[in-house]
XYZ file of C-alpha atoms in Angstrom:
361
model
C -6.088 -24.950 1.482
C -5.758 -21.229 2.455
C -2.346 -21.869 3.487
C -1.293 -23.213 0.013
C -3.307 -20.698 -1.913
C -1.394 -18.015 0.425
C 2.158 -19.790 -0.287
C 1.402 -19.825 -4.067
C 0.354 -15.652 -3.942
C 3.214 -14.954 -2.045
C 5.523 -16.703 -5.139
C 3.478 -15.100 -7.694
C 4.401 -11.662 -6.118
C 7.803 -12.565 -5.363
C 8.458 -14.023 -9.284
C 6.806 -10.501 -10.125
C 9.199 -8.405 -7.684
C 12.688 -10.092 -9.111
C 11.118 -9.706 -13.200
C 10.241 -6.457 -11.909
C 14.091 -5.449 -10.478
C 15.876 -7.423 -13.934
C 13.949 -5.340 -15.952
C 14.845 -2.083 -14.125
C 18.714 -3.710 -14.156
C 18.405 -4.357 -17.651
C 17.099 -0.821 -18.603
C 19.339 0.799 -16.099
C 22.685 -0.837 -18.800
C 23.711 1.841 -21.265
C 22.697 1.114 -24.376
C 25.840 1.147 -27.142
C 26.029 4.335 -28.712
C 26.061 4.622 -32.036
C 29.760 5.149 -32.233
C 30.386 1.879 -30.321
C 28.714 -0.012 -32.731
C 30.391 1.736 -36.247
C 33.724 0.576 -34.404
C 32.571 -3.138 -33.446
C 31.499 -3.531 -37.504
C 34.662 -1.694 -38.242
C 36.797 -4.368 -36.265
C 34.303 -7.253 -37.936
C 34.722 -5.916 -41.190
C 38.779 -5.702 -40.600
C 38.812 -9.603 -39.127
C 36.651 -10.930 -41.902
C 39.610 -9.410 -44.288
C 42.527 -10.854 -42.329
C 41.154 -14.262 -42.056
C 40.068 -14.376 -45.644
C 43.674 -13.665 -46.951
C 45.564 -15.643 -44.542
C 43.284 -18.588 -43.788
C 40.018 -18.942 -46.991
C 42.618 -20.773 -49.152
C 44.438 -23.305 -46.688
C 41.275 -24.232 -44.783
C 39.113 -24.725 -48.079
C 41.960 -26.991 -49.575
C 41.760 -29.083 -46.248
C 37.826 -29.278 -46.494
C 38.110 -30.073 -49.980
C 40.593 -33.309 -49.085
C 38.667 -34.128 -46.529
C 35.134 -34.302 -48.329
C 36.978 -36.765 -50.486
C 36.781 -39.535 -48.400
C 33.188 -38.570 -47.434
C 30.196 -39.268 -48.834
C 30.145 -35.851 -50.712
C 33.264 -37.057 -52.557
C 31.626 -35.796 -55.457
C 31.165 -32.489 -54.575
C 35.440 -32.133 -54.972
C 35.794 -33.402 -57.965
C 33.619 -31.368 -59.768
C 35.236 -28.811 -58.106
C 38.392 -29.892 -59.441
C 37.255 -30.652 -62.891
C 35.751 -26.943 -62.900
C 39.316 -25.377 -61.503
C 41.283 -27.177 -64.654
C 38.560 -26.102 -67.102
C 38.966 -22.109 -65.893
C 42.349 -22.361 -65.179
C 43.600 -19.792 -67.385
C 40.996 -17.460 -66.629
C 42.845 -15.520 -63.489
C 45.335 -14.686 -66.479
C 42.867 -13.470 -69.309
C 40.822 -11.156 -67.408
C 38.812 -12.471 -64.453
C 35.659 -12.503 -63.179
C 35.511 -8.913 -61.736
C 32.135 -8.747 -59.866
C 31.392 -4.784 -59.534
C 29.112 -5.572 -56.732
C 31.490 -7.157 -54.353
C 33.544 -3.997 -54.876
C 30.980 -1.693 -53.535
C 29.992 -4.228 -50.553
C 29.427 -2.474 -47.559
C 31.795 -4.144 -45.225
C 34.479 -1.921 -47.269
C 33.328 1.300 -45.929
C 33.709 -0.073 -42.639
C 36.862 -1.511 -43.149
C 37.992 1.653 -44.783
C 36.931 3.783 -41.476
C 38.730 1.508 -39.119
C 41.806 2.971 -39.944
C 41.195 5.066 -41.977
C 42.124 5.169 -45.497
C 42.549 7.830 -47.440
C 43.162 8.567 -51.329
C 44.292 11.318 -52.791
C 44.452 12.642 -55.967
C 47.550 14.667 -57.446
C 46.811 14.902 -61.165
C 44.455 13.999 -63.664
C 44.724 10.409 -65.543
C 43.006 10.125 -68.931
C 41.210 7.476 -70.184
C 42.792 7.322 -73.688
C 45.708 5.120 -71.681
C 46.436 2.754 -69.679
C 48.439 2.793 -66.478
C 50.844 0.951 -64.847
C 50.653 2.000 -60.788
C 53.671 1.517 -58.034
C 52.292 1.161 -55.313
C 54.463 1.775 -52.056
C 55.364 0.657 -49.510
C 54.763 -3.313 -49.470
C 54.237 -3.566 -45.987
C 52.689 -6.506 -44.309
C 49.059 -7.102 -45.883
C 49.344 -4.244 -48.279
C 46.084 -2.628 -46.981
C 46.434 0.760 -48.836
C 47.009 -1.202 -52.040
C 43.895 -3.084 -51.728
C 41.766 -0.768 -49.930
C 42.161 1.949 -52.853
C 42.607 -0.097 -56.043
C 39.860 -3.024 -54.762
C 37.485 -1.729 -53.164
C 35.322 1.329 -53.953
C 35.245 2.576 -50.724
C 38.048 5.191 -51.653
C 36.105 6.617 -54.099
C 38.926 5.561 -56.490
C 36.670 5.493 -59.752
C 34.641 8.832 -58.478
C 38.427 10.509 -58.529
C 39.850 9.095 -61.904
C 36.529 8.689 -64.166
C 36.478 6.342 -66.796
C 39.743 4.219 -65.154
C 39.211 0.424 -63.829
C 41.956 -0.107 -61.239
C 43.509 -3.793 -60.713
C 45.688 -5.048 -58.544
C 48.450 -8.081 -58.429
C 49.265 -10.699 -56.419
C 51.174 -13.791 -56.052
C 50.395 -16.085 -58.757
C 50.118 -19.193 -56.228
C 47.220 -17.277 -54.532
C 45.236 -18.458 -57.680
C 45.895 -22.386 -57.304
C 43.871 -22.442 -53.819
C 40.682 -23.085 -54.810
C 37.950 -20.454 -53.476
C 40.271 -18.764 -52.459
C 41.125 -17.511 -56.019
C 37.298 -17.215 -57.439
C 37.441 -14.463 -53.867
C 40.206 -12.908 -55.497
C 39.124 -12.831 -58.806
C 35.819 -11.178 -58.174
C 37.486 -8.465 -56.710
C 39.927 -7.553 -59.774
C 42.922 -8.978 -58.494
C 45.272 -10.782 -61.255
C 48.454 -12.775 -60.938
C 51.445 -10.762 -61.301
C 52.691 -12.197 -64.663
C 53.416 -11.160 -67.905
C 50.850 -12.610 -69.067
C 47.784 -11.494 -67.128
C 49.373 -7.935 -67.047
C 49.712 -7.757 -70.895
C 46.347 -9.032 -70.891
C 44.937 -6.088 -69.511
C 46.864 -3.571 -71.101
C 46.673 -5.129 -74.477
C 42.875 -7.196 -74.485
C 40.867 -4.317 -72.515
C 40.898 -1.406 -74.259
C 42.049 1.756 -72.253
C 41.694 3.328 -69.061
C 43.249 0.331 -67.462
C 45.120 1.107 -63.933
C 46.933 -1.975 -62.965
C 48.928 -1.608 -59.798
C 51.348 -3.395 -58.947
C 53.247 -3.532 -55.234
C 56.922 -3.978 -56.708
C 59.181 -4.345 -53.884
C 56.927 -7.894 -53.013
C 58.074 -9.861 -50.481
C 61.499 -8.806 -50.139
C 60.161 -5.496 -48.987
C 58.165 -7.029 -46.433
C 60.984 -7.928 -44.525
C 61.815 -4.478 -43.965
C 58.457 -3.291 -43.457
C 58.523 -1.699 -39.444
C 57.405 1.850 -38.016
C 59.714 4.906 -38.461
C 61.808 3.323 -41.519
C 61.065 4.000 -45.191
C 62.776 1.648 -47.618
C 61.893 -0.207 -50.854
C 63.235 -2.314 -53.227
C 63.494 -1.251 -56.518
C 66.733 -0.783 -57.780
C 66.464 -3.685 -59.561
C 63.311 -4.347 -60.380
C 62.588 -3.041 -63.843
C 60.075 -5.867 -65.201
C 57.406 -3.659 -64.756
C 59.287 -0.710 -66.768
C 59.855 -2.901 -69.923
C 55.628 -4.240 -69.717
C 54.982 -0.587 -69.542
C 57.347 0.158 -72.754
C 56.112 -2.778 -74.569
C 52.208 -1.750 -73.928
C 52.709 2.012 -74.374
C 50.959 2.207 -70.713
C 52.270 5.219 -68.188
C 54.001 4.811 -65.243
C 52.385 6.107 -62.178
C 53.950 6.642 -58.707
C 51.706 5.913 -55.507
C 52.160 5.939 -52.134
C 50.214 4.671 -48.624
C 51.767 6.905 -45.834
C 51.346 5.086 -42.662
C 51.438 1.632 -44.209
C 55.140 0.138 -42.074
C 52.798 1.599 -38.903
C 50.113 -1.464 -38.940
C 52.191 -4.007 -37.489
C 55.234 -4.327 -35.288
C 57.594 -6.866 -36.603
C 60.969 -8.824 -35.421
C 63.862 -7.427 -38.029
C 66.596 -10.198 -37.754
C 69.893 -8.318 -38.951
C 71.216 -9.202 -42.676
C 73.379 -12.126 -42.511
C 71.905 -14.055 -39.234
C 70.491 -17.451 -39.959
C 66.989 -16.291 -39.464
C 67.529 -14.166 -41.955
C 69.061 -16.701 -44.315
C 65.904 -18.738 -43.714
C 63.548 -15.890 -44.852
C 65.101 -15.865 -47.947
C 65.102 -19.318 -49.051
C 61.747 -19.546 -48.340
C 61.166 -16.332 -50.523
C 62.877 -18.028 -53.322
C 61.034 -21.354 -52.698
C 57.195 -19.977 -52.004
C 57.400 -16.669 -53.327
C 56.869 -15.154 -49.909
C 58.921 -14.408 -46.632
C 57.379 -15.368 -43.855
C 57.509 -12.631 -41.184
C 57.419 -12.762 -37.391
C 54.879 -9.378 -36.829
C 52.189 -8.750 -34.605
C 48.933 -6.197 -34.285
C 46.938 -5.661 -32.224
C 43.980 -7.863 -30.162
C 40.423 -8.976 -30.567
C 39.318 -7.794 -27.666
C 42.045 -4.755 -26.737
C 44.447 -2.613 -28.793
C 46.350 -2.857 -25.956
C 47.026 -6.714 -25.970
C 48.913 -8.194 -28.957
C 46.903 -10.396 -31.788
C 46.893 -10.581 -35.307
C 44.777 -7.287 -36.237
C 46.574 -4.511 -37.641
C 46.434 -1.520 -35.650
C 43.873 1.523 -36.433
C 46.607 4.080 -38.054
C 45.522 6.036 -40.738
C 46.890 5.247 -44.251
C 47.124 7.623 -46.974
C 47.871 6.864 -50.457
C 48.749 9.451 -52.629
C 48.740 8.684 -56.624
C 51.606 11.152 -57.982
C 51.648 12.140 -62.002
C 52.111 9.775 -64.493
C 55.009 9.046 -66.658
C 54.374 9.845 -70.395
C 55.884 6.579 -72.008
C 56.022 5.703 -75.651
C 55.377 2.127 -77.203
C 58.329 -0.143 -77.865
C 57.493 -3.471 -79.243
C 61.244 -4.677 -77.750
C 62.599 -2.433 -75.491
C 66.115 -1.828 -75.174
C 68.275 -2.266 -71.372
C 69.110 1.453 -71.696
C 65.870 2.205 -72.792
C 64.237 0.861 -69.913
C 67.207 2.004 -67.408
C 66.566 5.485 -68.532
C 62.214 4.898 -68.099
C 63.277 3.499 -64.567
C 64.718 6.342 -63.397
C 62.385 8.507 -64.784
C 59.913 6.945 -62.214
C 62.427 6.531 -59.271
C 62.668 10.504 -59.697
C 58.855 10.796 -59.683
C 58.311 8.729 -56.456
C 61.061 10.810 -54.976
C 59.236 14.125 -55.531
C 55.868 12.331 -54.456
C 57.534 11.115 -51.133
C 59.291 14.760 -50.294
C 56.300 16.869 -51.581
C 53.605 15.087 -49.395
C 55.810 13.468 -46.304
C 54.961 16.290 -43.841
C 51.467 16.272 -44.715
C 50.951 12.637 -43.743
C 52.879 11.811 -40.385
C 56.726 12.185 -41.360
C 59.097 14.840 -40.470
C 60.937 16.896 -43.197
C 64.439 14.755 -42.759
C 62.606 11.565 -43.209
C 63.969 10.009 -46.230
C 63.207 7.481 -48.885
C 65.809 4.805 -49.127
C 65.881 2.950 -52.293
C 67.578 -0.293 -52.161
C-alpha cells in the first residue's frame, strides 16, 4: 500500500513539474505586439475584400443551384422571385446602407496599404459631379477605397457630396453578390443608373466612374502609365446632358499592386483577351500579388504599396439637353487637359520621376 501511495505522489509531483515548465514555456513566448496584430486584421480585412469581389457572386449562384434539388428548394425560389421583383432597383438608386460604409474592416483595409485622398479644390454642393477615376488597374482599389468606403474621409473633405461608384452591369445579375454591392453605393455603369443619379437625387452627387474599364486593365503593370480614353466620350455627353462637372482623379501607385503577364498586341493571347472583353465585358488577366502567409511568395493579395488618389478641379460644364459631336469633342479635351495638369503637378509628390509621362491611348 505504501508503495502505491508513494508511486501515485511521485506522479502527482511529476504532472505538477511538466504544468509547471509549459506554463513557464508558454509565458516565456512573446506576446504579439500591438503592431503585429493591426497588420494581421489589415491582411484579414484585405482577403475578406478580394474574395468577396472575385468569388461572393460565383459561389452563391452555385449554392443557390444546388439548394434546388435539396430540401430547402424553397429557400431559392423566393430568392429568385425577390431578384425579378427588385430588378430594376441597382438602376434607380440602390440600397446604399451608410453603415456598411463606415464598417471598421475599412480602416484596416485602408492602412494595409495605405490609401490616401487628397483634396485639390473645393466641390460645391449646388452640382453634381461626374469623377474619372485613373488608372483602372487590376481591382481598382483607390476607386473603391475613396469613393466606397469612408475610411478616406471622402465626405469629411467634400461636405455635403455623396460619392458613387460604377461597375460592370453583370456584377448586378449574381445574386448576393449585387445586394453587397448595392449597399455600398455602387451602380451599374449605364445610362440609365447614371442619369438616375444626376437627374432623380438632387445635387451634390459625385459619381465616379473608372473609364478606361477593362481594356485598361490589360495594360495595367508597374513603371507604365497609360489609359484609354481617346475614345471614350460617353461619359462627356451624360455630363452635358445632366449639366454635372467633370472632375479629374487620380490613384498614384495603383499599376504597383500586382505584377501581371503583358502578351504583346497582336499575339493570340492577346487576341483571346479581347474577345472575351467583347463577350463578358471583362479581360481576363494573368497577374499575381503577393501570399497569405509571405509577401515574399506569390498569391492572390495585392501587395502593401501606398495609393494616392488625388481629385483635381472640376470642369465647369453647361446643360445640353442633346449634345452636339463637337460639343462634346471640345468638353473631352477640356478634361484630357485637366488630368494632364493633375498627373504633371502631383507625379513627383507620389512615387514618379519628373519624365514620367501620361500616355493617352
Amino acid at each position: 500500500m505504501k508503495t502505491i501511495i508513494a508511486a501515485c505522489s511521485q506522479n502527482l509531483s511529476g504532472s505538477r513539474a511538466s504544468i509547471q515548465t509549459a506554463l513557464r514555456t508558454l509565458l516565456a513566448v512573446p506576446w504579439p505586439s500591438q503592431r503585429d496584430i493591426g497588420s494581421a486584421l489589415q491582411l484579414l480585412a484585405v482577403l475578406q475584400w478580394v474574395l468577396s469581389f472575385l468569388l461572393l457572386g460565383t459561389v452563391s449562384l452555385l449554392l443557390l443551384i444546388y439548394l434546388l434539388f435539396t430540401s430547402l428548394w424553397l429557400i431559392p425560389v423566393l430568392y429568385l422571385a425577390w431578384i425579378i421583383f427588385d430588378w430594376d432597383t441597382p438602376e434607380k438608386g440602390g440600397r446604399r446602407l451608410p453603415c456598411l460604409r463606415r464598417w471598421t474592416v475599412w480602416k484596416h483595409f485602408r492602412d494595409y496599404f495605405p490609401v490616401k485622398l487628397v483634396k485639390t479644390h473645393d466641390l460645391s454642393p449646388r452640382h453634381n459631379y461626374i469623377i474619372g477615376s485613373h488608372p483602372h488597374g487590376i481591382l481598382c482599389v483607390g476607386a473603391f477605397c475613396n469613393f466606397i468606403t469612408g475610411s478616406t474621409g471622402f465626405e469629411e473633405l467634400f461636405p455635403g457630396i455623396r460619392s458613387f461608384l460604377t461597375t460592370l452591369a453583370g456584377n448586378f445579375r449574381l445574386p448576393v453578390f449585387r445586394e453587397y454591392l448595392m449597399s455600398g453605393g455602387l451602380f451599374p455603369v449605364t445610362r440609365r443608373a447614371i442619369g438616375y443619379l444626376l437627374s432623380q437625387k438632387g445635387t451634390g452627387n459625385a459619381v465616379a466612374i473608372v473609364i478606361g474599364g477593362a481594356a485598361e486593365s490589360l495594360s495595367c503593370r508597374p513603371g507604365v502609365t497609360t489609359l484609354i480614353l481617346k475614345n471614350r466620350k460617353g461619359f462627356v455627353r451624360m455630363a452635358l446632358r445632366h449639366g454635372a462637372f467633370l472632375v479629374p482623379s487620380f490613384s498614384f501607385g495603383e499599376n504597383d499592386l500586382f505584377r501581371q503577364v503583358v502578351f504583346e498586341e497582336g499575339s493570340w493571347m492577346r487576341s483571346i483577351q479581347r474577345r472575351f472583353q467583347k463577350m463578358i465585358g471583362f479581360a481576363p488577366c494573368l497577374f499575381y500579388g503577393r501570399g497569405l502567409t509571405s509577401c515574399r511568395s506569390r498569391g492572390f493579395l495585392p501587395y502593401a504599396r501606398p495609393i494616392t488618389t488625388v481629385v483635381g478641379e472640376p470642369v465647369a460644364v453647361p446643360k445640353v439637353e442633346n449634345p452636339s459631336r463637337e460639343l462634346v469633342d471640345r468638353y473631352h479635351e477640356l478634361y484630357i487637359r485637366a488630368l494632364l495638369k493633375l498627373f504633371n503637378e502631383n507625379k513627383t509628390k507620389y512615387g514618379l520621376s519628373e519624365s514620367d509621362e501620361l500616355h493617352v491611348l
